[in-house]
mmCIF file of C-alpha atoms in Angstrom:
data_model
loop_
_atom_site.group_PDB
_atom_site.id
_atom_site.type_symbol
_atom_site.label_atom_id
_atom_site.label_comp_id
_atom_site.label_asym_id
_atom_site.label_seq_id
_atom_site.Cartn_x
_atom_site.Cartn_y
_atom_site.Cartn_z
ATOM 1 C CA UNK A 81 4.953 60.951 102.092
ATOM 2 C CA UNK A 82 1.764 59.022 102.745
ATOM 3 C CA UNK A 83 1.243 57.133 105.991
ATOM 4 C CA UNK A 84 1.855 53.833 104.140
ATOM 5 C CA UNK A 85 5.120 55.174 102.720
ATOM 6 C CA UNK A 86 6.260 56.202 106.186
ATOM 7 C CA UNK A 87 5.558 52.705 107.493
ATOM 8 C CA UNK A 88 7.492 51.056 104.643
ATOM 9 C CA UNK A 89 10.368 53.499 104.985
ATOM 10 C CA UNK A 90 10.631 52.661 108.679
ATOM 11 C CA UNK A 91 10.466 48.869 108.440
ATOM 12 C CA UNK A 92 12.758 48.739 105.394
ATOM 13 C CA UNK A 93 15.521 49.948 107.722
ATOM 14 C CA UNK A 94 14.759 47.251 110.293
ATOM 15 C CA UNK A 95 17.881 45.337 111.269
ATOM 16 C CA UNK A 96 18.133 41.691 110.188
ATOM 17 C CA UNK A 97 20.387 39.780 112.578
ATOM 18 C CA UNK A 98 19.008 36.268 112.057
ATOM 19 C CA UNK A 99 19.495 34.404 108.804
ATOM 20 C CA UNK A 100 16.106 32.701 109.204
ATOM 21 C CA UNK A 101 14.269 36.040 109.496
ATOM 22 C CA UNK A 102 16.015 37.461 106.422
ATOM 23 C CA UNK A 103 14.997 34.324 104.522
ATOM 24 C CA UNK A 104 11.367 34.616 105.701
ATOM 25 C CA UNK A 105 11.182 38.272 104.668
ATOM 26 C CA UNK A 106 12.653 37.617 101.230
ATOM 27 C CA UNK A 107 10.264 34.694 100.733
ATOM 28 C CA UNK A 108 7.357 37.030 101.525
ATOM 29 C CA UNK A 109 8.633 39.645 99.080
ATOM 30 C CA UNK A 110 8.756 37.142 96.214
ATOM 31 C CA UNK A 111 5.538 35.341 97.184
ATOM 32 C CA UNK A 112 3.635 38.639 97.289
ATOM 33 C CA UNK A 113 5.061 40.609 94.379
ATOM 34 C CA UNK A 114 7.481 38.335 92.557
ATOM 35 C CA UNK A 115 7.306 36.437 89.285
ATOM 36 C CA UNK A 116 9.403 33.630 87.820
ATOM 37 C CA UNK A 117 10.718 34.189 84.305
ATOM 38 C CA UNK A 118 12.103 31.652 81.881
ATOM 39 C CA UNK A 119 15.133 32.994 80.069
ATOM 40 C CA UNK A 120 17.591 31.678 77.524
ATOM 41 C CA UNK A 121 18.353 27.956 77.603
ATOM 42 C CA UNK A 122 15.368 27.539 79.903
ATOM 43 C CA UNK A 123 17.238 29.122 82.791
ATOM 44 C CA UNK A 124 15.039 30.615 85.487
ATOM 45 C CA UNK A 125 15.141 34.237 86.585
ATOM 46 C CA UNK A 126 13.504 36.026 89.507
ATOM 47 C CA UNK A 127 11.688 39.294 88.975
ATOM 48 C CA UNK A 128 9.915 41.589 91.423
ATOM 49 C CA UNK A 129 8.134 44.845 90.578
ATOM 50 C CA UNK A 130 7.352 47.573 93.093
ATOM 51 C CA UNK A 131 6.503 51.279 93.191
ATOM 52 C CA UNK A 132 8.902 51.832 96.076
ATOM 53 C CA UNK A 133 12.628 52.297 95.499
ATOM 54 C CA UNK A 134 13.328 51.472 99.124
ATOM 55 C CA UNK A 135 11.527 48.113 98.822
ATOM 56 C CA UNK A 136 13.540 47.258 95.726
ATOM 57 C CA UNK A 137 16.752 48.111 97.598
ATOM 58 C CA UNK A 138 15.633 45.967 100.526
ATOM 59 C CA UNK A 139 15.136 42.952 98.259
ATOM 60 C CA UNK A 140 18.505 43.651 96.605
ATOM 61 C CA UNK A 141 20.236 43.736 100.024
ATOM 62 C CA UNK A 142 18.585 40.527 101.180
ATOM 63 C CA UNK A 143 19.575 38.659 98.024
ATOM 64 C CA UNK A 144 23.147 39.834 98.397
ATOM 65 C CA UNK A 145 23.341 38.979 102.091
ATOM 66 C CA UNK A 146 21.717 35.553 101.908
ATOM 67 C CA UNK A 147 23.045 34.261 98.605
ATOM 68 C CA UNK A 148 25.812 36.623 97.522
ATOM 69 C CA UNK A 149 23.801 37.493 94.421
ATOM 70 C CA UNK A 150 24.094 40.885 92.763
ATOM 71 C CA UNK A 151 20.721 41.559 91.175
ATOM 72 C CA UNK A 152 19.735 44.294 88.751
ATOM 73 C CA UNK A 153 17.273 47.125 89.444
ATOM 74 C CA UNK A 154 15.592 48.789 86.475
ATOM 75 C CA UNK A 155 13.394 51.883 86.562
ATOM 76 C CA UNK A 156 10.325 51.864 84.362
ATOM 77 C CA UNK A 157 9.117 55.381 83.694
ATOM 78 C CA UNK A 158 5.373 55.729 83.833
ATOM 79 C CA UNK A 159 4.190 57.973 81.016
ATOM 80 C CA UNK A 160 0.792 58.602 82.572
ATOM 81 C CA UNK A 161 0.467 61.915 84.382
ATOM 82 C CA UNK A 162 1.172 61.882 88.119
ATOM 83 C CA UNK A 163 1.891 58.165 88.165
ATOM 84 C CA UNK A 164 4.917 56.941 90.120
ATOM 85 C CA UNK A 165 7.841 55.061 88.632
ATOM 86 C CA UNK A 166 8.068 51.299 88.881
ATOM 87 C CA UNK A 167 11.230 49.554 90.044
ATOM 88 C CA UNK A 168 11.959 46.117 88.629
ATOM 89 C CA UNK A 169 14.447 43.854 90.392
ATOM 90 C CA UNK A 170 15.851 40.992 88.293
ATOM 91 C CA UNK A 171 18.126 38.164 89.393
ATOM 92 C CA UNK A 172 19.116 35.226 87.204
ATOM 93 C CA UNK A 173 22.205 34.021 89.028
ATOM 94 C CA UNK A 174 21.384 30.943 91.161
ATOM 95 C CA UNK A 175 17.674 31.709 90.688
ATOM 96 C CA UNK A 176 16.510 28.098 90.923
ATOM 97 C CA UNK A 177 18.586 27.457 94.043
ATOM 98 C CA UNK A 178 17.222 30.619 95.686
ATOM 99 C CA UNK A 179 13.609 29.827 94.868
ATOM 100 C CA UNK A 180 13.951 26.312 96.241
ATOM 101 C CA UNK A 181 15.566 27.592 99.435
ATOM 102 C CA UNK A 182 12.719 30.097 99.840
ATOM 103 C CA UNK A 183 10.237 27.227 99.337
ATOM 104 C CA UNK A 184 8.749 28.825 96.247
ATOM 105 C CA UNK A 185 9.911 25.972 94.022
ATOM 106 C CA UNK A 186 9.873 22.277 94.874
ATOM 107 C CA UNK A 187 11.378 19.402 92.855
ATOM 108 C CA UNK A 188 8.666 16.958 91.798
ATOM 109 C CA UNK A 189 10.966 13.928 91.606
ATOM 110 C CA UNK A 190 11.107 13.795 87.829
ATOM 111 C CA UNK A 191 13.532 16.628 87.205
ATOM 112 C CA UNK A 192 10.767 19.213 86.886
ATOM 113 C CA UNK A 193 9.866 21.959 89.305
ATOM 114 C CA UNK A 194 6.597 22.649 91.043
ATOM 115 C CA UNK A 195 5.626 26.210 92.063
ATOM 116 C CA UNK A 196 4.023 26.638 95.487
ATOM 117 C CA UNK A 197 2.128 29.827 96.298
ATOM 118 C CA UNK A 198 1.337 28.988 99.904
ATOM 119 C CA UNK A 199 3.661 29.655 102.834
ATOM 120 C CA UNK A 200 5.848 26.713 103.756
ATOM 121 C CA UNK A 201 5.756 26.077 107.536
ATOM 122 C CA UNK A 202 9.546 25.643 107.482
ATOM 123 C CA UNK A 203 9.934 29.306 106.469
ATOM 124 C CA UNK A 204 7.892 30.602 109.423
ATOM 125 C CA UNK A 205 8.780 28.014 112.029
ATOM 126 C CA UNK A 206 9.618 30.535 114.742
ATOM 127 C CA UNK A 207 7.831 33.623 116.064
ATOM 128 C CA UNK A 208 10.533 35.998 114.802
ATOM 129 C CA UNK A 209 10.251 34.510 111.298
ATOM 130 C CA UNK A 210 6.477 34.991 111.288
ATOM 131 C CA UNK A 211 6.978 38.652 112.091
ATOM 132 C CA UNK A 212 9.630 38.930 109.373
ATOM 133 C CA UNK A 213 7.318 37.288 106.829
ATOM 134 C CA UNK A 214 4.548 39.785 107.604
ATOM 135 C CA UNK A 215 7.065 42.601 107.250
ATOM 136 C CA UNK A 216 8.107 41.367 103.805
ATOM 137 C CA UNK A 217 4.506 40.874 102.692
ATOM 138 C CA UNK A 218 3.610 44.416 103.757
ATOM 139 C CA UNK A 219 6.662 45.864 101.997
ATOM 140 C CA UNK A 220 5.732 44.074 98.782
ATOM 141 C CA UNK A 221 1.961 44.580 98.681
ATOM 142 C CA UNK A 222 0.792 46.393 101.797
ATOM 143 C CA UNK A 223 -0.850 49.713 102.521
ATOM 144 C CA UNK A 224 -2.483 51.325 105.538
ATOM 145 C CA UNK A 225 -4.909 54.246 105.567
ATOM 146 C CA UNK A 226 -4.131 57.469 107.344
ATOM 147 C CA UNK A 227 -5.878 56.997 110.725
ATOM 148 C CA UNK A 228 -7.224 60.536 110.458
ATOM 149 C CA UNK A 229 -9.523 59.293 107.671
ATOM 150 C CA UNK A 230 -10.215 55.609 108.362
ATOM 151 C CA UNK A 231 -8.866 52.382 109.830
ATOM 152 C CA UNK A 232 -7.838 49.973 107.080
ATOM 153 C CA UNK A 233 -4.725 47.886 106.479
ATOM 154 C CA UNK A 234 -4.335 45.513 103.557
ATOM 155 C CA UNK A 235 -1.870 43.336 101.683
ATOM 156 C CA UNK A 236 -2.499 42.682 97.991
ATOM 157 C CA UNK A 237 -1.224 39.452 96.436
ATOM 158 C CA UNK A 238 -1.856 37.871 93.041
ATOM 159 C CA UNK A 239 -2.487 34.342 94.352
ATOM 160 C CA UNK A 240 -5.606 33.158 96.140
ATOM 161 C CA UNK A 241 -3.610 30.334 97.668
ATOM 162 C CA UNK A 242 -1.049 32.753 99.059
ATOM 163 C CA UNK A 243 -3.811 35.062 100.343
ATOM 164 C CA UNK A 244 -5.400 32.181 102.236
ATOM 165 C CA UNK A 245 -2.048 31.160 103.686
ATOM 166 C CA UNK A 246 -1.253 34.762 104.644
ATOM 167 C CA UNK A 247 -4.646 35.147 106.311
ATOM 168 C CA UNK A 248 -3.971 32.021 108.396
ATOM 169 C CA UNK A 249 -0.596 33.433 109.444
ATOM 170 C CA UNK A 250 -2.193 36.727 110.525
ATOM 171 C CA UNK A 251 -4.843 34.820 112.475
ATOM 172 C CA UNK A 252 -2.139 32.690 114.087
ATOM 173 C CA UNK A 253 -0.722 35.960 115.441
ATOM 174 C CA UNK A 254 -4.132 36.789 116.977
ATOM 175 C CA UNK A 255 -5.545 39.196 114.392
ATOM 176 C CA UNK A 256 -8.841 38.674 112.603
ATOM 177 C CA UNK A 257 -7.881 39.053 108.940
ATOM 178 C CA UNK A 258 -10.298 38.661 106.038
ATOM 179 C CA UNK A 259 -9.790 38.050 102.319
ATOM 180 C CA UNK A 260 -11.578 39.607 99.355
ATOM 181 C CA UNK A 261 -10.955 39.321 95.616
ATOM 182 C CA UNK A 262 -10.349 42.609 93.812
ATOM 183 C CA UNK A 263 -9.493 43.127 90.128
ATOM 184 C CA UNK A 264 -7.943 39.660 89.666
ATOM 185 C CA UNK A 265 -5.911 40.096 92.855
ATOM 186 C CA UNK A 266 -6.571 38.972 96.411
ATOM 187 C CA UNK A 267 -6.598 41.329 99.380
ATOM 188 C CA UNK A 268 -5.917 40.304 102.982
ATOM 189 C CA UNK A 269 -7.172 43.100 105.219
ATOM 190 C CA UNK A 270 -7.761 44.326 108.768
ATOM 191 C CA UNK A 271 -10.398 46.922 109.710
ATOM 192 C CA UNK A 272 -10.181 47.282 113.508
ATOM 193 C CA UNK A 273 -7.823 49.922 114.855
ATOM 194 C CA UNK A 274 -6.570 47.718 117.730
ATOM 195 C CA UNK A 275 -5.567 44.972 115.314
ATOM 196 C CA UNK A 276 -3.832 47.426 112.975
ATOM 197 C CA UNK A 277 -1.833 48.677 115.969
ATOM 198 C CA UNK A 278 -0.849 45.070 116.768
ATOM 199 C CA UNK A 279 0.172 44.469 113.154
ATOM 200 C CA UNK A 280 2.342 47.613 113.066
ATOM 201 C CA UNK A 281 3.990 46.523 116.289
ATOM 202 C CA UNK A 282 4.697 43.027 114.953
ATOM 203 C CA UNK A 283 6.403 44.269 111.773
ATOM 204 C CA UNK A 284 8.523 46.760 113.738
ATOM 205 C CA UNK A 285 6.847 50.023 112.669
ATOM 206 C CA UNK A 286 7.014 51.522 116.141
ATOM 207 C CA UNK A 287 7.272 55.196 115.145
ATOM 208 C CA UNK A 288 4.287 54.805 112.814
ATOM 209 C CA UNK A 289 2.465 52.961 115.596
ATOM 210 C CA UNK A 290 2.880 55.894 118.012
ATOM 211 C CA UNK A 291 1.694 58.307 115.318
ATOM 212 C CA UNK A 292 -1.294 56.054 114.616
ATOM 213 C CA UNK A 293 -2.173 55.840 118.316
ATOM 214 C CA UNK A 294 -1.851 59.603 118.855
ATOM 215 C CA UNK A 295 -4.123 60.288 115.901
ATOM 216 C CA UNK A 296 -6.598 57.662 117.046
ATOM 217 C CA UNK A 297 -6.714 59.090 120.589
ATOM 218 C CA UNK A 298 -7.263 62.638 119.302
ATOM 219 C CA UNK A 299 -9.903 61.398 116.873
ATOM 220 C CA UNK A 300 -11.722 59.494 119.630
ATOM 221 C CA UNK A 301 -11.584 62.565 121.877
ATOM 222 C CA UNK A 302 -13.050 64.768 119.149
ATOM 223 C CA UNK A 303 -15.781 62.224 118.497
ATOM 224 C CA UNK A 304 -16.570 62.034 122.218
ATOM 225 C CA UNK A 305 -16.747 65.822 122.515
ATOM 226 C CA UNK A 306 -18.963 66.002 119.422
ATOM 227 C CA UNK A 307 -21.286 63.349 120.845
ATOM 228 C CA UNK A 308 -21.587 65.261 124.132
ATOM 229 C CA UNK A 309 -22.183 68.565 122.341
ATOM 230 C CA UNK A 310 -24.739 67.000 120.016
ATOM 231 C CA UNK A 311 -26.514 65.368 122.952
ATOM 232 C CA UNK A 312 -26.586 68.613 124.928
ATOM 233 C CA UNK A 313 -27.772 70.527 121.850
ATOM 234 C CA UNK A 314 -30.538 67.988 121.267
ATOM 235 C CA UNK A 315 -31.602 68.162 124.914
ATOM 236 C CA UNK A 316 -31.563 71.963 124.834
ATOM 237 C CA UNK A 317 -33.669 71.971 121.672
ATOM 238 C CA UNK A 318 -36.182 69.630 123.280
ATOM 239 C CA UNK A 319 -36.307 71.830 126.397
ATOM 240 C CA UNK A 320 -36.876 74.999 124.338
ATOM 241 C CA UNK A 321 -39.536 73.321 122.178
ATOM 242 C CA UNK A 322 -41.356 72.049 125.277
ATOM 243 C CA UNK A 323 -41.208 75.499 126.895
ATOM 244 C CA UNK A 324 -42.607 77.210 123.758
ATOM 245 C CA UNK A 325 -45.411 74.650 123.569
ATOM 246 C CA UNK A 326 -46.258 75.283 127.218
ATOM 247 C CA UNK A 327 -46.286 79.047 126.624
ATOM 248 C CA UNK A 328 -48.692 78.666 123.680
ATOM 249 C CA UNK A 329 -51.035 76.522 125.769
ATOM 250 C CA UNK A 330 -51.018 78.998 128.673
ATOM 251 C CA UNK A 331 -51.556 81.953 126.322
ATOM 252 C CA UNK A 332 -54.581 80.171 124.843
ATOM 253 C CA UNK A 333 -56.032 79.694 128.310
ATOM 254 C CA UNK A 334 -55.331 83.364 129.130
ATOM 255 C CA UNK A 335 -56.917 84.633 125.927
ATOM 256 C CA UNK A 336 -59.916 82.303 126.153
ATOM 257 C CA UNK A 337 -60.985 82.364 129.790
ATOM 258 C CA UNK A 338 -58.312 84.256 131.705
ATOM 259 C CA UNK A 339 -55.732 82.888 134.090
ATOM 260 C CA UNK A 340 -57.660 84.207 137.104
ATOM 261 C CA UNK A 341 -60.153 81.340 136.690
ATOM 262 C CA UNK A 342 -57.456 78.710 137.163
ATOM 263 C CA UNK A 343 -56.825 77.060 140.539
ATOM 264 C CA UNK A 344 -54.169 78.915 142.499
ATOM 265 C CA UNK A 345 -51.564 76.136 142.094
ATOM 266 C CA UNK A 346 -51.951 76.097 138.305
ATOM 267 C CA UNK A 347 -52.178 79.884 138.005
ATOM 268 C CA UNK A 348 -48.902 80.291 139.876
ATOM 269 C CA UNK A 349 -47.052 77.936 137.495
ATOM 270 C CA UNK A 350 -48.736 79.491 134.432
ATOM 271 C CA UNK A 351 -47.688 83.015 135.374
ATOM 272 C CA UNK A 352 -44.130 81.858 136.185
ATOM 273 C CA UNK A 353 -43.837 80.183 132.766
ATOM 274 C CA UNK A 354 -45.144 83.244 130.867
ATOM 275 C CA UNK A 355 -42.662 85.462 132.689
ATOM 276 C CA UNK A 356 -39.738 83.046 132.228
ATOM 277 C CA UNK A 357 -40.162 81.402 128.833
ATOM 278 C CA UNK A 358 -36.661 79.898 128.674
ATOM 279 C CA UNK A 359 -36.402 78.688 132.256
ATOM 280 C CA UNK A 360 -35.967 74.985 133.028
ATOM 281 C CA UNK A 361 -38.455 73.061 135.171
ATOM 282 C CA UNK A 362 -36.029 73.195 138.087
ATOM 283 C CA UNK A 363 -35.683 76.970 137.744
ATOM 284 C CA UNK A 364 -39.466 77.386 137.539
ATOM 285 C CA UNK A 365 -39.902 75.294 140.671
ATOM 286 C CA UNK A 366 -37.466 77.474 142.586
ATOM 287 C CA UNK A 367 -39.483 80.588 141.654
ATOM 288 C CA UNK A 368 -42.685 79.263 143.261
ATOM 289 C CA UNK A 369 -43.757 79.807 146.839
ATOM 290 C CA UNK A 370 -43.289 77.334 148.350
ATOM 291 C CA UNK A 371 -40.638 75.937 145.943
ATOM 292 C CA UNK A 372 -41.655 72.891 143.922
ATOM 293 C CA UNK A 373 -39.603 70.050 142.463
ATOM 294 C CA UNK A 374 -39.254 69.272 138.735
ATOM 295 C CA UNK A 375 -41.822 66.469 138.835
ATOM 296 C CA UNK A 376 -44.342 68.730 140.607
ATOM 297 C CA UNK A 377 -43.859 71.532 138.060
ATOM 298 C CA UNK A 378 -44.128 69.049 135.180
ATOM 299 C CA UNK A 379 -47.346 67.623 136.653
ATOM 300 C CA UNK A 380 -48.982 71.074 136.831
ATOM 301 C CA UNK A 381 -47.855 71.953 133.318
ATOM 302 C CA UNK A 382 -49.500 68.761 132.053
ATOM 303 C CA UNK A 383 -52.695 69.805 133.802
ATOM 304 C CA UNK A 384 -52.502 73.205 132.091
ATOM 305 C CA UNK A 385 -52.063 71.433 128.757
ATOM 306 C CA UNK A 386 -55.210 69.421 129.477
ATOM 307 C CA UNK A 387 -57.093 72.623 130.331
ATOM 308 C CA UNK A 388 -56.049 74.128 126.996
ATOM 309 C CA UNK A 389 -57.097 70.964 125.151
ATOM 310 C CA UNK A 390 -60.501 70.915 126.858
ATOM 311 C CA UNK A 391 -61.078 74.584 125.973
ATOM 312 C CA UNK A 392 -60.234 73.895 122.318
ATOM 313 C CA UNK A 393 -62.569 70.919 122.227
ATOM 314 C CA UNK A 394 -65.437 72.936 123.736
ATOM 315 C CA UNK A 395 -64.799 75.800 121.312
ATOM 316 C CA UNK A 396 -64.796 73.365 118.408
ATOM 317 C CA UNK A 397 -68.000 71.696 119.606
ATOM 318 C CA UNK A 398 -69.688 75.114 120.069
ATOM 319 C CA UNK A 399 -68.749 76.216 116.566
ATOM 320 C CA UNK A 400 -70.105 72.989 115.132
ATOM 321 C CA UNK A 401 -73.400 73.351 117.041
ATOM 322 C CA UNK A 402 -73.778 76.969 115.953
ATOM 323 C CA UNK A 403 -73.164 76.025 112.354
ATOM 324 C CA UNK A 404 -75.902 73.379 112.452
ATOM 325 C CA UNK A 405 -78.412 75.830 113.999
ATOM 326 C CA UNK A 406 -77.691 78.436 111.325
ATOM 327 C CA UNK A 407 -78.137 75.898 108.557
#
């Protein structure tokens, strides 16, 4: 199973002791993935479609517990290759009463009914009910990426009004949710790993939370090791490149005028570098008599570089002067 499926499987078995929490979760299920159908004689029916059998069973159990309603679950076979089945829960018995209790429907005073997509404060009046509502919303339209790949948790809903209300609920619980429209749906999402951990904790996905944290810790450790290795590799490359450049400069001086014409202090460093091409500045300094610190060795190597540059400039000027005389 995917990481999202593991999370849903875990929270779908969460106990539901309080009536108010069961009501909040069922309201979230229908707000997020439910539709209202008009049947014969203008009687209302509730319908919810999901790709998860366990989510459909959860909604079935909640309807039975809260309202004593026995709903129907249909399986719609998907004919497209490698596509999962869809489970459709239908309930027509006491549908209007249920929807009004869940604050999905409101009477408008004239015998008609008004549909509300936002979350009624009465449904999430307590902290436990807010957690239950988030659990139901995630079961109905949520997914979370495998932390090995990325950090992303989202809940998809078909109503912009519900998405805004859901975002405000998530923010009320101290998580910075954002909303984006995608293919005629609305997505409430979290991107930061710490906030995803908090969300998983709030909805009761504790086993998934520990797995997420373990993966995140291992991933962070690997990234830290890679950064250190990359930094050390870069530093080593720079050290080797600098040493090879110094060797080329000293060899030019040797081949042009000879190292014996250098001052003793520079000659000593030049000979040490030619004999130890891969040595660090500290190692070169320790080879000298008397020993010299890194800054002292670096200073003398810069002087040798200047000597090589001056020799090249004089050679270039001499060639230019000779060319003019011959012409």
